Coordinates of C-alpha atoms in Angstrom, one line a residue:
Chain A
M13 CA 42.1 -69.2 12.4
S14 CA 38.9 -71.2 11.8
T15 CA 36.2 -69.8 9.7
A16 CA 33.8 -70.3 12.6
A17 CA 35.7 -67.5 14.4
V18 CA 34.8 -65.0 11.7
S19 CA 31.6 -63.4 13.0
R20 CA 29.0 -62.0 10.7
P21 CA 28.9 -58.2 10.5
V22 CA 26.4 -56.7 12.9
T23 CA 23.9 -54.4 11.2
A24 CA 21.7 -51.9 12.9
Y25 CA 18.7 -53.4 11.0
P26 CA 18.1 -57.1 10.1
A27 CA 19.9 -57.9 6.9
G28 CA 17.7 -58.1 3.8
R29 CA 14.2 -56.7 3.4
P30 CA 11.3 -58.4 5.0
P31 CA 9.4 -59.8 2.0
S32 CA 6.0 -59.3 3.6
L33 CA 6.6 -55.6 4.2
W34 CA 4.5 -54.4 1.3
W35 CA 1.8 -57.0 1.8
A36 CA 1.5 -56.1 5.5
A37 CA 1.4 -52.4 4.7
A38 CA -1.2 -53.0 2.0
G39 CA -3.3 -55.0 4.5
W40 CA -3.2 -52.3 7.0
V41 CA -4.1 -49.7 4.4
A42 CA -7.2 -51.8 3.6
V43 CA -8.4 -52.2 7.3
P44 CA -9.5 -48.6 8.0
F45 CA -11.4 -48.6 4.7
V46 CA -13.2 -51.8 5.4
A47 CA -13.9 -50.6 9.0
A48 CA -15.2 -47.3 7.6
A49 CA -17.5 -49.2 5.2
L50 CA -18.8 -51.4 8.0
G51 CA -19.2 -48.6 10.6
H52 CA -22.8 -47.3 10.3
D53 CA -23.5 -45.4 13.4
R54 CA -22.0 -42.1 14.5
F55 CA -20.0 -43.5 17.5
A56 CA -18.3 -46.1 15.3
S57 CA -17.4 -43.5 12.6
T58 CA -15.9 -41.1 15.1
T59 CA -14.0 -43.9 16.8
L60 CA -12.6 -45.1 13.5
A61 CA -11.7 -41.6 12.4
A62 CA -9.8 -40.9 15.7
A63 CA -8.1 -44.3 15.5
A64 CA -6.9 -43.6 11.9
V65 CA -5.4 -40.3 12.9
Q66 CA -3.6 -41.8 15.9
G67 CA -2.4 -44.6 13.6
L68 CA -1.0 -42.0 11.2
F69 CA 0.8 -40.3 14.1
A70 CA 2.2 -43.7 15.3
V71 CA 3.5 -44.7 11.9
S72 CA 5.3 -41.4 11.5
W73 CA 7.5 -42.3 14.5
V74 CA 8.8 -45.4 12.6
L75 CA 11.2 -43.0 10.7
L76 CA 12.7 -41.9 14.0
A77 CA 13.1 -45.6 15.1
V78 CA 14.7 -46.5 11.8
S79 CA 17.3 -43.7 12.1
G80 CA 18.1 -44.7 15.7
Q81 CA 16.5 -41.6 17.3
P82 CA 14.1 -42.7 20.0
S83 CA 12.3 -39.4 20.5
L84 CA 9.9 -39.3 23.4
G85 CA 8.8 -35.8 22.4
H86 CA 7.0 -36.6 19.1
A87 CA 3.9 -34.8 20.3
L88 CA 5.7 -31.5 19.7
P89 CA 5.4 -31.6 15.9
Y90 CA 1.9 -33.2 16.3
G91 CA 0.7 -30.4 18.6
A92 CA 2.5 -27.7 16.6
G93 CA 0.6 -28.8 13.5
A94 CA -2.7 -28.6 15.3
Y95 CA -1.9 -25.2 16.8
A96 CA -0.6 -23.9 13.4
A97 CA -3.9 -24.9 11.8
A98 CA -5.8 -23.1 14.6
F99 CA -3.5 -20.1 14.3
V100 CA -3.9 -19.8 10.5
A101 CA -7.7 -20.2 10.8
R102 CA -7.9 -17.5 13.4
R103 CA -5.6 -15.0 11.9
A104 CA -7.1 -15.3 8.4
G105 CA -10.7 -15.3 9.9
L106 CA -11.5 -18.5 7.9
H107 CA -14.9 -20.1 8.2
A108 CA -16.4 -23.3 6.9
G109 CA -16.6 -23.3 3.1
D110 CA -14.0 -20.5 2.6
L111 CA -11.4 -20.7 -0.1
G112 CA -13.7 -22.6 -2.4
G113 CA -14.0 -25.5 0.1
L114 CA -10.2 -25.8 0.2
M115 CA -9.8 -24.5 3.7
P116 CA -9.1 -27.9 5.3
V117 CA -6.4 -28.5 2.7
V118 CA -4.8 -25.2 3.4
L119 CA -4.9 -25.7 7.2
T120 CA -3.5 -29.2 6.8
V121 CA -0.6 -28.0 4.6
A122 CA 0.1 -25.3 7.1
A123 CA 0.1 -27.9 9.9
A124 CA 2.5 -30.2 7.9
I125 CA 4.9 -27.3 7.4
A126 CA 4.8 -26.4 11.1
G127 CA 5.3 -30.0 12.1
G128 CA 8.3 -30.3 9.8
C129 CA 9.8 -27.1 11.3
F130 CA 9.3 -28.3 14.8
G131 CA 10.7 -31.7 13.8
A132 CA 13.7 -29.9 12.4
L133 CA 14.2 -27.9 15.6
Q134 CA 14.1 -31.2 17.6
G135 CA 16.5 -32.8 15.2
R136 CA 18.9 -29.9 15.1
L137 CA 19.2 -29.7 18.8
T138 CA 19.5 -33.4 19.4
R139 CA 21.4 -34.7 16.4
R140 CA 24.6 -35.5 18.2
L141 CA 23.1 -36.7 21.4
A142 CA 23.2 -40.3 22.7
P143 CA 19.8 -42.0 22.4
A144 CA 19.0 -41.9 26.2
F145 CA 19.7 -38.1 26.3
L146 CA 17.9 -37.5 23.0
A147 CA 14.8 -39.2 24.5
V148 CA 15.0 -37.0 27.7
V149 CA 15.7 -33.7 25.9
T150 CA 12.8 -34.3 23.4
L151 CA 10.5 -35.1 26.4
A152 CA 11.5 -31.9 28.1
M153 CA 10.8 -30.0 24.8
V154 CA 7.3 -31.3 24.6
E155 CA 6.6 -30.4 28.2
A156 CA 7.8 -26.8 27.4
G157 CA 5.6 -26.9 24.3
R158 CA 2.5 -27.9 26.4
T159 CA 3.2 -25.1 28.9
L160 CA 3.6 -22.5 26.2
A161 CA 0.3 -23.7 24.6
T162 CA -1.4 -23.3 27.9
M163 CA -0.1 -19.8 28.2
W164 CA -1.2 -18.8 24.7
M165 CA -4.9 -18.9 25.6
A166 CA -4.6 -18.4 29.4
P167 CA -1.5 -16.5 30.3
V168 CA -2.1 -16.2 34.0
L169 CA -3.9 -19.6 34.4
R170 CA -3.0 -21.0 37.8
G171 CA -3.9 -24.6 38.5
G172 CA -6.5 -24.7 35.7
A173 CA -7.2 -27.7 33.5
D174 CA -5.6 -27.9 30.1
A175 CA -9.1 -28.1 28.6
D176 CA -9.6 -24.5 29.8
A177 CA -7.0 -23.4 27.3
S178 CA -8.5 -25.1 24.3
I179 CA -9.0 -23.1 21.0
P180 CA -11.9 -23.8 18.7
I181 CA -11.3 -24.6 15.1
V182 CA -13.8 -25.1 12.2
P183 CA -14.7 -28.8 12.3
F184 CA -14.1 -30.8 9.2
P185 CA -15.8 -32.8 7.8
S186 CA -19.3 -32.2 9.1
D187 CA -20.4 -35.7 8.2
D188 CA -19.1 -38.5 10.5
R189 CA -18.9 -41.1 7.8
A190 CA -17.0 -38.8 5.5
A191 CA -14.5 -38.2 8.4
A192 CA -14.0 -42.0 8.7
W193 CA -13.2 -42.2 5.0
I194 CA -11.0 -39.2 4.8
T195 CA -8.9 -40.2 7.8
A196 CA -8.7 -43.8 6.5
A197 CA -7.3 -42.3 3.2
A198 CA -4.8 -40.2 5.2
F199 CA -3.8 -43.2 7.3
G200 CA -3.3 -45.3 4.2
A201 CA -1.3 -42.7 2.4
G202 CA 0.9 -42.3 5.5
V203 CA 1.5 -46.0 5.8
L204 CA 2.4 -46.3 2.1
L205 CA 4.7 -43.2 2.2
V206 CA 6.6 -44.4 5.3
T207 CA 6.9 -47.9 3.8
A208 CA 8.2 -46.5 0.5
L209 CA 10.7 -44.3 2.5
V210 CA 11.9 -47.2 4.6
R211 CA 12.4 -49.4 1.5
S212 CA 14.1 -46.8 -0.6
R213 CA 17.8 -45.9 -0.7
T214 CA 17.1 -43.2 1.8
G215 CA 15.8 -45.8 4.1
V216 CA 19.0 -47.8 3.8
A217 CA 20.9 -44.6 4.5
L218 CA 18.8 -43.9 7.6
R219 CA 19.5 -47.4 8.9
A220 CA 23.2 -46.7 8.3
A221 CA 22.9 -43.5 10.2
A222 CA 21.4 -45.4 13.1
G223 CA 24.5 -47.6 13.3
G224 CA 26.9 -44.7 13.9
E225 CA 28.4 -41.7 12.3
R226 CA 31.7 -43.2 11.2
A227 CA 30.1 -46.3 9.8
A228 CA 27.6 -44.2 7.9
E229 CA 30.4 -42.0 6.6
A230 CA 32.4 -45.0 5.4
L231 CA 29.3 -45.9 3.4
G232 CA 29.2 -42.4 1.9
F233 CA 26.3 -41.1 4.0
D234 CA 26.1 -37.8 5.9
A235 CA 24.7 -39.2 9.2
P236 CA 23.7 -35.9 11.0
R237 CA 21.9 -34.7 7.9
L238 CA 20.1 -38.0 7.5
R239 CA 19.0 -37.9 11.2
L240 CA 17.7 -34.3 10.7
F241 CA 15.8 -35.5 7.6
A242 CA 14.2 -38.3 9.6
F243 CA 13.0 -35.7 12.2
V244 CA 11.7 -33.4 9.5
A245 CA 9.8 -36.1 7.6
A246 CA 8.4 -37.7 10.8
G247 CA 7.4 -34.2 12.0
T248 CA 5.7 -33.3 8.8
I249 CA 3.5 -36.5 8.9
A250 CA 2.9 -35.9 12.7
G251 CA 1.9 -32.3 12.0
T252 CA -0.6 -33.5 9.3
A253 CA -2.1 -36.0 11.9
G254 CA -2.3 -33.1 14.4
A255 CA -4.3 -30.9 11.9
L256 CA -6.7 -33.8 11.2
A257 CA -7.2 -34.5 14.9
A258 CA -7.9 -30.8 15.5
Q259 CA -10.4 -30.5 12.7
L260 CA -12.1 -33.7 13.6
S261 CA -12.6 -32.7 17.3
G262 CA -13.3 -29.0 16.5
H263 CA -10.7 -27.7 18.9
V264 CA -7.0 -27.6 19.8
S265 CA -5.9 -28.2 23.3
P266 CA -2.6 -28.4 25.2
L267 CA -3.4 -32.1 25.8
M268 CA -2.2 -32.7 22.3
L269 CA 1.2 -31.8 23.6
S270 CA 1.0 -34.0 26.6
W271 CA 3.5 -36.8 27.6
Q272 CA 0.6 -39.2 27.1
T273 CA 0.3 -38.2 23.4
S274 CA 4.1 -38.3 23.1
L275 CA 4.6 -41.7 24.6
F276 CA 1.7 -43.2 22.5
A277 CA 3.8 -43.4 19.3
P278 CA 6.9 -45.2 20.8
A279 CA 4.6 -47.5 22.8
A280 CA 2.8 -48.4 19.5
A281 CA 6.2 -49.1 17.9
L282 CA 7.2 -51.4 20.8
I283 CA 3.9 -53.3 20.7
G284 CA 3.9 -53.6 16.9
G285 CA 7.6 -53.9 16.4
A286 CA 9.7 -51.2 14.8
A287 CA 11.1 -53.6 12.2
T288 CA 8.0 -53.2 10.1
V289 CA 5.8 -50.2 9.2
A290 CA 2.6 -52.1 9.5
G291 CA 3.2 -53.2 13.1
P292 CA 3.3 -49.8 14.7
A293 CA 0.5 -48.7 12.4
A294 CA -1.6 -51.6 13.5
A295 CA -0.8 -51.1 17.1
G296 CA -1.5 -47.4 16.9
Y297 CA -4.8 -47.8 15.1
A298 CA -6.0 -50.7 17.3
G299 CA -4.8 -49.1 20.6
A300 CA -6.4 -45.7 19.8
A301 CA -9.7 -47.5 18.8
V302 CA -9.8 -49.5 22.0
A303 CA -9.0 -46.4 24.1
Q304 CA -11.7 -44.4 22.3
F305 CA -14.3 -47.2 22.4
L306 CA -13.8 -47.9 26.1
D307 CA -13.4 -44.1 26.9
V308 CA -10.3 -44.8 29.0
P309 CA -9.4 -41.8 31.2
S310 CA -6.2 -40.0 30.3
P311 CA -4.3 -40.8 33.6
L312 CA -5.1 -44.5 33.0
Q313 CA -3.9 -44.3 29.4
L314 CA -0.7 -42.8 30.7
L315 CA -0.3 -45.6 33.2
V316 CA -0.8 -48.2 30.5
L317 CA 1.8 -46.5 28.3
A318 CA 4.2 -46.5 31.3
A319 CA 3.6 -50.2 31.8
V320 CA 4.4 -50.9 28.2
L321 CA 7.7 -48.9 28.5
V322 CA 8.7 -50.7 31.7
A323 CA 7.8 -54.2 30.4
A324 CA 9.6 -53.6 27.0
G325 CA 12.7 -52.2 28.7
L326 CA 13.0 -55.1 31.0
R327 CA 12.2 -57.7 28.3
D328 CA 14.7 -56.7 25.7
P329 CA 16.9 -53.8 26.9
Q330 CA 19.5 -54.4 24.3
H331 CA 17.2 -53.7 21.3
L332 CA 14.7 -51.3 22.8
F333 CA 13.1 -49.2 20.0
G334 CA 15.3 -51.0 17.5
P335 CA 14.2 -53.2 14.6
A336 CA 15.5 -56.3 16.4
F337 CA 13.4 -55.7 19.5
S338 CA 11.4 -58.7 20.6
W339 CA 9.0 -59.4 23.4
N340 CA 10.5 -62.9 23.5
P341 CA 14.2 -62.3 23.1
R342 CA 17.0 -64.8 23.1
P343 CA 18.9 -65.1 26.3
R344 CA 21.0 -61.9 26.3
N345 CA 24.7 -61.4 26.7
G346 CA 26.1 -58.5 28.7
P347 CA 26.5 -55.1 27.1
Chain B
M12 CA 18.0 -1.4 40.2
D13 CA 15.8 -2.3 43.2
L14 CA 13.8 -4.7 41.0
A15 CA 17.0 -6.4 39.7
A16 CA 18.2 -6.9 43.3
Q17 CA 14.8 -8.2 44.3
L18 CA 14.8 -10.7 41.3
I19 CA 18.3 -11.9 42.0
V20 CA 17.6 -12.5 45.7
S21 CA 14.3 -14.2 45.0
G22 CA 16.0 -16.3 42.2
L23 CA 18.9 -17.4 44.5
L24 CA 16.5 -18.3 47.2
A25 CA 14.3 -20.3 44.8
G26 CA 17.3 -22.0 43.1
A27 CA 18.8 -23.3 46.3
P28 CA 16.5 -26.3 46.9
Y29 CA 16.7 -27.2 43.2
A30 CA 20.5 -27.3 43.5
L31 CA 20.1 -30.1 45.9
A32 CA 17.8 -32.0 43.4
A33 CA 20.3 -31.3 40.7
W34 CA 23.1 -32.8 42.8
G35 CA 20.9 -35.9 43.0
M36 CA 20.8 -36.1 39.2
A37 CA 24.5 -35.4 38.9
V38 CA 25.6 -38.1 41.3
A39 CA 23.5 -40.8 39.7
L40 CA 24.6 -39.7 36.2
A41 CA 28.2 -39.7 37.2
T42 CA 27.9 -43.4 38.1
G43 CA 26.2 -44.1 34.8
T44 CA 22.4 -43.9 35.5
L45 CA 20.1 -41.3 34.1
N46 CA 17.7 -41.2 37.0
L47 CA 14.3 -40.2 35.6
T48 CA 12.6 -41.1 38.9
L49 CA 14.1 -38.1 40.4
G50 CA 11.0 -36.0 39.8
L51 CA 8.9 -38.7 41.5
F52 CA 11.1 -38.5 44.6
F53 CA 10.8 -34.7 44.6
T54 CA 7.0 -35.1 44.5
L55 CA 7.0 -37.6 47.3
G56 CA 9.2 -35.3 49.4
A57 CA 6.8 -32.5 48.9
Y58 CA 3.8 -34.6 49.8
S59 CA 5.6 -35.9 52.9
A60 CA 5.8 -32.2 54.0
L61 CA 2.1 -31.9 53.5
E62 CA 1.6 -35.0 55.6
A63 CA 3.9 -33.7 58.4
T64 CA 2.0 -30.4 58.6
A65 CA -1.4 -32.2 58.5
R66 CA -0.2 -34.1 61.7
G67 CA 0.7 -30.8 63.4
L68 CA 4.5 -31.2 62.9
P69 CA 6.7 -28.4 61.4
A70 CA 7.3 -28.9 57.6
S71 CA 11.0 -28.9 58.2
Y72 CA 10.7 -32.2 60.0
A73 CA 9.6 -33.8 56.8
A74 CA 13.0 -33.3 55.0
P75 CA 15.1 -35.8 56.9
A76 CA 12.3 -38.4 57.1
A77 CA 11.5 -38.1 53.4
A78 CA 15.2 -38.4 52.5
L79 CA 15.6 -41.5 54.6
A80 CA 12.4 -43.1 53.1
A81 CA 13.5 -42.1 49.6
F82 CA 17.0 -43.6 50.2
V83 CA 15.4 -47.0 51.1
L84 CA 12.9 -46.8 48.2
G85 CA 15.8 -45.8 45.9
L86 CA 17.7 -48.9 46.9
G87 CA 14.7 -51.0 46.0
I88 CA 14.2 -49.4 42.6
E89 CA 17.9 -49.7 41.9
R90 CA 17.8 -53.4 42.7
V91 CA 14.6 -54.2 40.6
F92 CA 14.9 -51.8 37.7
V93 CA 18.4 -50.4 37.3
R94 CA 20.8 -53.3 38.1
P95 CA 19.3 -55.7 35.5
L96 CA 19.7 -53.0 32.9
R97 CA 23.3 -51.9 33.7
G98 CA 25.1 -51.1 30.5
W99 CA 21.9 -50.2 28.5
P100 CA 21.4 -46.5 29.3
L101 CA 18.4 -46.0 27.0
A102 CA 16.5 -49.0 28.5
T103 CA 17.3 -47.8 32.0
A104 CA 16.1 -44.3 31.3
V105 CA 12.9 -45.5 29.6
V106 CA 12.1 -48.0 32.4
L107 CA 12.7 -45.4 35.1
L108 CA 10.5 -42.9 33.2
G109 CA 7.8 -45.6 33.2
V110 CA 8.3 -46.2 37.0
A111 CA 8.1 -42.4 37.6
L112 CA 4.8 -42.1 35.6
A113 CA 3.3 -45.1 37.5
G114 CA 4.4 -43.4 40.7
E115 CA 2.7 -40.2 39.6
Y116 CA -0.5 -42.1 39.1
A117 CA -0.1 -43.6 42.6
V118 CA 0.4 -40.2 44.1
G119 CA -2.8 -39.0 42.3
L120 CA -4.7 -41.9 43.9
L121 CA -3.3 -41.3 47.4
W122 CA -3.6 -37.5 47.6
G123 CA -5.9 -36.6 44.7
T124 CA -5.0 -34.8 41.5
A125 CA -6.1 -31.3 42.6
D126 CA -3.4 -28.8 43.7
R127 CA -2.6 -28.8 47.4
S128 CA -0.6 -26.4 49.5
V129 CA 1.5 -26.7 52.7
P130 CA 0.6 -24.1 55.3
L131 CA 3.6 -22.4 56.8
K132 CA 3.4 -18.8 57.7
L133 CA 6.6 -16.8 58.5
E134 CA 7.3 -13.1 58.8
V135 CA 8.3 -11.0 55.8
L136 CA 11.7 -9.3 56.1
Q137 CA 12.8 -6.1 54.4
I138 CA 16.5 -5.4 53.9
E139 CA 16.9 -2.0 52.3
H140 CA 14.6 -2.1 49.2
V141 CA 14.6 -5.9 48.9
V142 CA 11.7 -7.8 50.4
V143 CA 12.4 -11.4 51.5
A144 CA 9.7 -13.7 52.5
G145 CA 10.6 -15.5 55.7
L146 CA 9.3 -18.6 54.0
E147 CA 11.7 -18.4 51.1
L148 CA 14.6 -17.7 53.5
F149 CA 13.7 -20.7 55.6
V150 CA 13.5 -22.9 52.4
A151 CA 16.8 -21.7 51.0
A152 CA 18.5 -22.0 54.4
G153 CA 17.4 -25.6 54.8
A154 CA 18.4 -26.5 51.3
A155 CA 21.7 -24.8 51.6
L156 CA 22.4 -26.6 54.8
A157 CA 21.6 -30.0 53.2
F158 CA 23.7 -29.0 50.1
F159 CA 26.7 -28.2 52.1
A160 CA 26.3 -31.4 54.1
V161 CA 26.4 -33.2 50.8
I162 CA 29.5 -31.3 49.7
A163 CA 31.2 -32.0 53.0
S164 CA 30.4 -35.7 52.8
A165 CA 31.6 -35.9 49.2
R166 CA 34.9 -34.2 49.9
R167 CA 35.7 -35.1 53.5
T168 CA 34.5 -38.7 53.9
R169 CA 36.0 -41.9 52.6
A170 CA 32.6 -42.9 51.1
G171 CA 32.4 -39.6 49.2
L172 CA 35.9 -40.0 47.9
A173 CA 35.1 -43.6 46.8
V174 CA 32.0 -42.5 44.9
R175 CA 34.0 -39.7 43.2
A176 CA 36.7 -42.2 42.3
A177 CA 34.2 -44.7 40.9
A178 CA 32.6 -41.9 38.9
E179 CA 35.9 -40.7 37.5
N180 CA 37.2 -44.1 36.4
P181 CA 35.3 -47.3 37.4
E182 CA 38.0 -49.6 36.1
I183 CA 40.9 -48.1 38.1
A184 CA 38.6 -47.7 41.2
S185 CA 37.8 -51.4 40.9
C186 CA 41.5 -52.2 40.6
A187 CA 42.1 -50.1 43.8
G188 CA 39.8 -52.5 45.6
L189 CA 36.6 -50.4 45.6
D190 CA 33.3 -52.2 45.2
V191 CA 32.1 -50.0 42.3
E192 CA 28.8 -51.8 42.0
R193 CA 27.9 -51.1 45.6
L194 CA 29.0 -47.5 45.2
R195 CA 26.7 -47.1 42.2
V196 CA 23.8 -48.4 44.3
W197 CA 24.6 -45.9 47.1
A198 CA 25.0 -43.0 44.7
F199 CA 21.6 -43.8 43.1
A200 CA 19.9 -44.0 46.4
A201 CA 21.6 -40.8 47.7
G202 CA 20.4 -39.0 44.6
C203 CA 16.8 -40.1 45.3
A204 CA 17.2 -38.9 48.9
A205 CA 18.5 -35.5 47.9
A206 CA 15.5 -35.1 45.5
A207 CA 13.1 -36.0 48.2
A208 CA 14.7 -33.6 50.7
A209 CA 14.5 -30.8 48.0
G210 CA 10.8 -31.6 47.4
A211 CA 10.2 -31.3 51.2
F212 CA 12.0 -27.9 51.3
V213 CA 10.1 -26.5 48.3
A214 CA 6.7 -27.7 49.4
P215 CA 5.8 -24.6 51.5
I216 CA 6.4 -22.2 48.5
T217 CA 4.9 -24.1 45.6
P218 CA 1.5 -25.8 44.8
L219 CA 1.6 -29.5 45.1
S220 CA 0.4 -31.8 42.4
P221 CA 1.2 -35.3 41.2
A222 CA 3.1 -34.0 38.2
M223 CA 5.0 -31.3 40.0
G224 CA 8.2 -33.4 39.8
R225 CA 8.4 -33.0 36.1
G226 CA 9.5 -29.4 36.4
A227 CA 12.1 -30.4 39.0
L228 CA 13.4 -33.2 36.7
I229 CA 13.8 -30.8 33.8
F230 CA 15.4 -28.2 36.1
S231 CA 17.9 -30.8 37.4
L232 CA 18.8 -32.0 34.0
A233 CA 19.2 -28.4 32.7
A234 CA 21.5 -27.6 35.7
V235 CA 23.6 -30.7 35.1
A236 CA 23.7 -30.1 31.3
A237 CA 24.7 -26.4 31.8
G238 CA 26.9 -26.7 34.8
G239 CA 28.5 -30.0 34.4
P240 CA 28.9 -32.7 37.0
G241 CA 31.3 -30.8 39.3
L242 CA 29.8 -29.3 42.5
P243 CA 30.8 -25.6 41.9
G244 CA 29.5 -25.7 38.3
L245 CA 26.4 -27.4 39.4
L246 CA 25.7 -24.9 42.2
A247 CA 26.4 -21.9 39.9
A248 CA 24.2 -23.3 37.2
S249 CA 21.3 -24.1 39.6
L250 CA 21.4 -20.6 41.2
T251 CA 21.7 -18.9 37.9
L252 CA 18.8 -20.9 36.5
G253 CA 16.8 -20.0 39.6
V254 CA 17.4 -16.3 38.9
I255 CA 16.6 -16.4 35.2
T256 CA 13.6 -18.6 35.8
Q257 CA 12.1 -16.6 38.7
A258 CA 11.9 -13.3 36.8
P259 CA 9.4 -14.4 34.1
A260 CA 7.7 -16.9 36.5
N261 CA 7.0 -14.2 39.0
Y262 CA 6.2 -11.3 36.8
V263 CA 4.8 -12.8 33.5
A264 CA 3.4 -16.3 34.1
P265 CA 4.4 -19.2 36.5
Q266 CA 4.6 -21.6 33.5
W267 CA 7.9 -20.0 32.5
A268 CA 9.4 -22.0 35.4
V269 CA 9.2 -25.0 33.1
V270 CA 9.9 -23.4 29.7
V271 CA 13.1 -21.6 30.7
P272 CA 14.9 -24.8 32.1
A273 CA 13.7 -26.8 29.2
A274 CA 15.2 -24.3 26.8
V275 CA 18.4 -24.2 28.7
L276 CA 18.5 -28.0 28.7
A277 CA 18.0 -28.3 25.0
G278 CA 20.5 -25.5 24.3
A279 CA 23.1 -26.9 26.6
A280 CA 22.6 -30.5 25.3
A281 CA 23.1 -29.2 21.7
W282 CA 26.1 -27.0 22.2
R283 CA 28.0 -28.2 25.2
R284 CA 30.6 -30.9 24.4
T285 CA 29.9 -33.3 27.3
P286 CA 31.2 -36.7 26.2
L287 CA 28.7 -38.6 28.3
W288 CA 25.8 -37.0 26.5
R289 CA 27.2 -37.5 23.0
R290 CA 26.3 -40.2 20.5
A291 CA 29.0 -42.9 20.2
E292 CA 31.1 -42.5 17.1
A293 CA 30.9 -46.2 16.1

């Protein structure tokens, strides 16, 4: 047998660590801060703040991509976080300036916990499902979540708009420039946290879990538990993003649990490339900024996301949502 | 007791058309395709009923026409979006989801995003203490007729037998001389046609909107997940789901018609040991 016949082991993730990972991440941590410093008018500040929140949401999805779980229902922990913040604020009767000015922190922590819990629910129910079915089941869960959110405020609403069922929440911060800085900080922290996780031993284990249960077990990893961990961690970050989005806009609405919100994160990962953390973060940040700047209507945004999914699936079906995904793939072999 | 009987009858009548859509999902899935355009075809079927009544025709005329159009459109979608992705189920599902969302957008452009309704007034019948709207009975009868036509063709015709053989074991079916690839195409298109017919049947009893197919898609997936691919299990799951969905949807809030099937789907996917749905143990 010739040595040429011995194929290299196929890994679920490209071998070795991309050397530029930290540099790229650090670069993308800096961008929102620079943009916040340059944005002087109110429109620019609110656009940048919204973009940073969406970037944080998009980067949280990387943990699911790394662990081979292409959830299309990531808006569930995001929206659950936002609704948890609104629920806590309403039940506790909180107002601006309460709790010694720590109210936004308390609401954000509550949202992160809720996001983690809903991520755990998704992970628990789908941890043994094949990726295609995982995607569909999580998508159905987010549709159910949106419907329940609509019912919460308008139980007998028939044919009304989702906006009718929105819940007000104390806006934070009141200053637009401060909002841009705070969200930039949250975005930067999220990018660094996900980068650190992906590069850590846990990240290696998550990649092993993406490869398959037996392969992961052979390496000493508990694949189902790792997949659950990925859902919890991604849900916690998404819940935090949801709370920030709610406090920035001053209300929570079922639109936060829409398919459009849900598909935004996987589309950002496809555009930016799931092999890096900075790629999806950049795509999420830039995409949300453009949508906000041009005031693109929701149905058109959903159409664009659909186009991204179709184009990506047809370009490189073999590696869709995987780290090896490319918009310019090599000629492919059969499955 | 009367209320329970009423709920069961209403649920069975409501579940019948969805059983047809669920068969559409099951037949595509059995031949290896997770058809996420099914909801779009359901919507197109419903809007075709709207168009039929707008032209002064009975809504029932729309079902066969919609099924035929959906069959042809399904062949096209299979050729362009499914066949090149054969063997990559995730990519197929995601691409079909994208196609369905683009279709939803097109429906919104053509018919508007506001809710519409199909006018069809029939008498209300009362059997003992159970009230049955003539409309529901008409819808269920039409759907049942179509469903039993599907069962008969699957069990009694050579084409149906061939599709079942290809679904059971494609390699052996291929060795026996069956053109498995062609059977997959026909199964996909037949699923689209069934969904469109179901949409046309349901149109008179539900508000029409571009996103109405999402509920039907989730219902179909839940029925397949809970009942399995076999026709008896599928029928039982669809009708049971109709019953347990109708009670909260009629008496609490209509939104439960989405929440209950989604919960059943998630539960069944998590706890049922269906090999097709499970992650490969590589």
